[in-house]
Short mmCIF file of C-alpha atoms and ligand atoms in Angstrom, two decimals:
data_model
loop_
_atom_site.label_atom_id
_atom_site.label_comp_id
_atom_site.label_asym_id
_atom_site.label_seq_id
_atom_site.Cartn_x
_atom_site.Cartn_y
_atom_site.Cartn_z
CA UNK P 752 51.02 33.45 13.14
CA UNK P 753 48.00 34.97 13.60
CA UNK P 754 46.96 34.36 9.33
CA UNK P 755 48.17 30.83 10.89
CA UNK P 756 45.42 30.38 13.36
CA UNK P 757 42.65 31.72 10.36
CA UNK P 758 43.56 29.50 7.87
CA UNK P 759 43.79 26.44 10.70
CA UNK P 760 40.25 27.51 11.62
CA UNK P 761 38.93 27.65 8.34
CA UNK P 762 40.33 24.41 6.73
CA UNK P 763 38.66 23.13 10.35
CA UNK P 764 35.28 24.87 9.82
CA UNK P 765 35.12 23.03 5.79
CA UNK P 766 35.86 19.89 6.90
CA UNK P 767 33.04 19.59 9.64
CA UNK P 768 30.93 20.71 6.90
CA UNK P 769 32.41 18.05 4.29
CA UNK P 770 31.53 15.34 7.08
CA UNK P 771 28.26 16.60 8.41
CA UNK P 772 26.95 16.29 4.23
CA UNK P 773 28.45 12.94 4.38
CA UNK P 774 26.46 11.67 7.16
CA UNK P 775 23.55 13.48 6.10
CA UNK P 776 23.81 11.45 2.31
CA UNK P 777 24.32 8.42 4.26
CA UNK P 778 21.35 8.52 6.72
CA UNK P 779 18.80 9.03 3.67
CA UNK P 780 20.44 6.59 1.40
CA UNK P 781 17.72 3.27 0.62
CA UNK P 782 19.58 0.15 2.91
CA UNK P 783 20.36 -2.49 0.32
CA UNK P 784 19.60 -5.14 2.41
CA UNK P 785 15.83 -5.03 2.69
CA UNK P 786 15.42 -6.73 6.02
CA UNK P 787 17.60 -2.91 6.95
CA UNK P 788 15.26 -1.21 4.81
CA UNK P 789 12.25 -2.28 6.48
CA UNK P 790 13.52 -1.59 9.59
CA UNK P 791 13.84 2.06 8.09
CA UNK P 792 10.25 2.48 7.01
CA UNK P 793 8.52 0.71 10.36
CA UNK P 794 9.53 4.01 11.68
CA UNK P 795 8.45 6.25 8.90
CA UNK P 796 5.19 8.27 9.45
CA UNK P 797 5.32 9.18 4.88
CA UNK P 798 3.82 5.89 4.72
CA UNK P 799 0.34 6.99 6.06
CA UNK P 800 -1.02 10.72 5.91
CA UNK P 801 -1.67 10.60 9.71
CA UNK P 802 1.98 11.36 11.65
CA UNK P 803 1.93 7.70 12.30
CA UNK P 804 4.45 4.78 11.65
CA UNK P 805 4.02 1.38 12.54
CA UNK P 806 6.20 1.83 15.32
CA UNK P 807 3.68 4.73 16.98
CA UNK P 808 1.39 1.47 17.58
CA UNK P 809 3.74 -1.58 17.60
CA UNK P 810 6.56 -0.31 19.90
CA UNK P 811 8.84 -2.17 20.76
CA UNK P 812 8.64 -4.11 17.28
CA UNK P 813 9.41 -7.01 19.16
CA UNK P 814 5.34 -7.52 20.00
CA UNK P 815 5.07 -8.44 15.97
CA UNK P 816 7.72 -11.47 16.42
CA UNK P 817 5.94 -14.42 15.51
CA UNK P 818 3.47 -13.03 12.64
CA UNK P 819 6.02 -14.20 10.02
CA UNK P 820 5.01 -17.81 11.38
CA UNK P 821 1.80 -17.07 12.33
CA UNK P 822 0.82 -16.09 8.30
CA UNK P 823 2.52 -18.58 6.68
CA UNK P 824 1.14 -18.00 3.84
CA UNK P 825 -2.32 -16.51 5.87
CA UNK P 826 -4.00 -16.48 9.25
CA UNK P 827 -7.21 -14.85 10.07
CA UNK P 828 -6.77 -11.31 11.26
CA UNK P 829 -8.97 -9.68 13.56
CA UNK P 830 -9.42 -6.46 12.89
CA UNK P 831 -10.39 -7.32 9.06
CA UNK P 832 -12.42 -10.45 10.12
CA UNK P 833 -10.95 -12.36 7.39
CA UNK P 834 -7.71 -14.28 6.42
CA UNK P 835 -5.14 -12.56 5.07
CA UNK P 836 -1.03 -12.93 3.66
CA UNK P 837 1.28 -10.41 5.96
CA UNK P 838 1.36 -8.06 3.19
CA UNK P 839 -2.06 -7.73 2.81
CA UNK P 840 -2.11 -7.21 7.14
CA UNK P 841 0.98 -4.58 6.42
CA UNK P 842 -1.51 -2.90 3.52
CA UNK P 843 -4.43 -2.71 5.68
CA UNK P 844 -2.64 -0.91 8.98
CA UNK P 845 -1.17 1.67 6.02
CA UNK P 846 -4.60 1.89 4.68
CA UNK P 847 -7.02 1.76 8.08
CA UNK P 848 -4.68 2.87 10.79
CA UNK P 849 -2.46 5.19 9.27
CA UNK P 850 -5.10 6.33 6.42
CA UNK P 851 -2.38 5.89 3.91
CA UNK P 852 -2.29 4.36 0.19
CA UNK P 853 -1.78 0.55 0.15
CA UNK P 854 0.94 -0.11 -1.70
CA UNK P 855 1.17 -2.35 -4.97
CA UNK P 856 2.01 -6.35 -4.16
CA UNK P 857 5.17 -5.98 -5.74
CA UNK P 858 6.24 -2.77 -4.71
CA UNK P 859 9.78 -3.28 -2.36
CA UNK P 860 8.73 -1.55 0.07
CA UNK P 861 5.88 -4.08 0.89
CA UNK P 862 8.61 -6.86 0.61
CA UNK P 863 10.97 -4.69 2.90
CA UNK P 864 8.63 -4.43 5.21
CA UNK P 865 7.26 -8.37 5.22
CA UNK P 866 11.18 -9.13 5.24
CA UNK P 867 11.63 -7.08 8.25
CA UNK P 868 8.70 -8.43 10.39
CA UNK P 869 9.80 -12.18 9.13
CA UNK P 870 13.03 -11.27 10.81
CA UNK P 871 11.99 -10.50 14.09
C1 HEC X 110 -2.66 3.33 14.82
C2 HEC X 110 -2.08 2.06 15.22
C3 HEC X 110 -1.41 1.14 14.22
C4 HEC X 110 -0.48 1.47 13.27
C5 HEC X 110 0.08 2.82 12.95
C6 HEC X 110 -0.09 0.21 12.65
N1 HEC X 110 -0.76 -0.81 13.21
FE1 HEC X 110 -0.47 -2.79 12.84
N2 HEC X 110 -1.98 -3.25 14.12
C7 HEC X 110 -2.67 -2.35 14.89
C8 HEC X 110 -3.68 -3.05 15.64
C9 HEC X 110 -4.66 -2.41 16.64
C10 HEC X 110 -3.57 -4.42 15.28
C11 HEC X 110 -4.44 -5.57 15.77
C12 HEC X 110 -4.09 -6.00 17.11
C13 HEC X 110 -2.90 -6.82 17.07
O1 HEC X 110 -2.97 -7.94 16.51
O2 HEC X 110 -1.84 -6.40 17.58
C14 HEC X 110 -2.48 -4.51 14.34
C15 HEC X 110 -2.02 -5.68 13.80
C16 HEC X 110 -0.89 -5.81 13.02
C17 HEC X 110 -0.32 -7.07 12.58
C18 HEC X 110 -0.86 -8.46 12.88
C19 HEC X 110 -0.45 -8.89 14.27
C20 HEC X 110 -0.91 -10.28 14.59
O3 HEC X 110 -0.46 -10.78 15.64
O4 HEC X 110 -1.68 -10.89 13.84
C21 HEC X 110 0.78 -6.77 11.83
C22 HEC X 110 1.71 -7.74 11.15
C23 HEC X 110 0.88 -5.32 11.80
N3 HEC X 110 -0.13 -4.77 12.54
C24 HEC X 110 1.87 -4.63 11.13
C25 HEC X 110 1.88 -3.25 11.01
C26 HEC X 110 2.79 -2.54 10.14
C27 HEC X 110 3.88 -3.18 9.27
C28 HEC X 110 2.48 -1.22 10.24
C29 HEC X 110 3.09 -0.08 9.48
C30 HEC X 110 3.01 -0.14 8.03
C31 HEC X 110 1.40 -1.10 11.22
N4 HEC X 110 1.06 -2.34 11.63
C32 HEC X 110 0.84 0.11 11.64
C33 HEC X 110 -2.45 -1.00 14.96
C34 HEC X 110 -1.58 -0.29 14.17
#
């Protein structure tokens, strides 16, 4: 009985662990859907060098719904003093704000990100 209970406890103790990887390989895993994905990297602080993500300064994301009209294809933009696409806006808070690299105009996560503000 008592080899019973060990064994029980074991198998119990592995499969927590089995699951807990799981989750863990599911949480870092790239969203497919890029509209997801940008939703992912609005809250991560790797994309500057500063501990900040967009969502440190735009929280709740909610107070960027409209820019996907509102730079269709440009608008001017304040803090640049000149007009601008949304990805070049999304490059220069990586670049100024967050003192990050821009990334490259056809890099996804540029497009995840414009896809994700576009949506709100
Ligand atoms: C340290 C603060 C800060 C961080 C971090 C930051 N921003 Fe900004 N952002 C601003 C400020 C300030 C403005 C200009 C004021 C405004 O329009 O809200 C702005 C403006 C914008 C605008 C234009 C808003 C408009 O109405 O024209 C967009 C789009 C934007 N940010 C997206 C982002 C994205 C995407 C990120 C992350 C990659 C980001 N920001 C990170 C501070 C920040």
């Amino acid at each position: 009985m008592r080899k019973f209970v060990v064994v029980l406890l074991l198998v119990a103790i592995f499969a927590g662990c089995a699951q807990k990887s799981q989750t863990e390989g599911t949480k870092t895993e790239k969203p497919a859907n890029p509209v997801e994905y940008g939703k992912v990297l609005f809250a991560d602080a790797s994309l500057g060098t500063n501990g900040k993500s967009c969502l440190t300064c735009h929280d709740p994301p909610s107070t960027l719904s409209g820019v996907g009209n509102k730079y269709s294809p440009k608008a001017y933009f304040n803090m640049a003093k000149k007009e601008m696409t949304l990805k070049e806006v999304i490059n220069f808070c990586i670049e100024v704000p967050m003192k990050g690299q821009p990334l490259p105009e056809n890099d996804e996560r540029l497009a995840a990100l414009e896809a994700y503000l576009r949506s709100l």
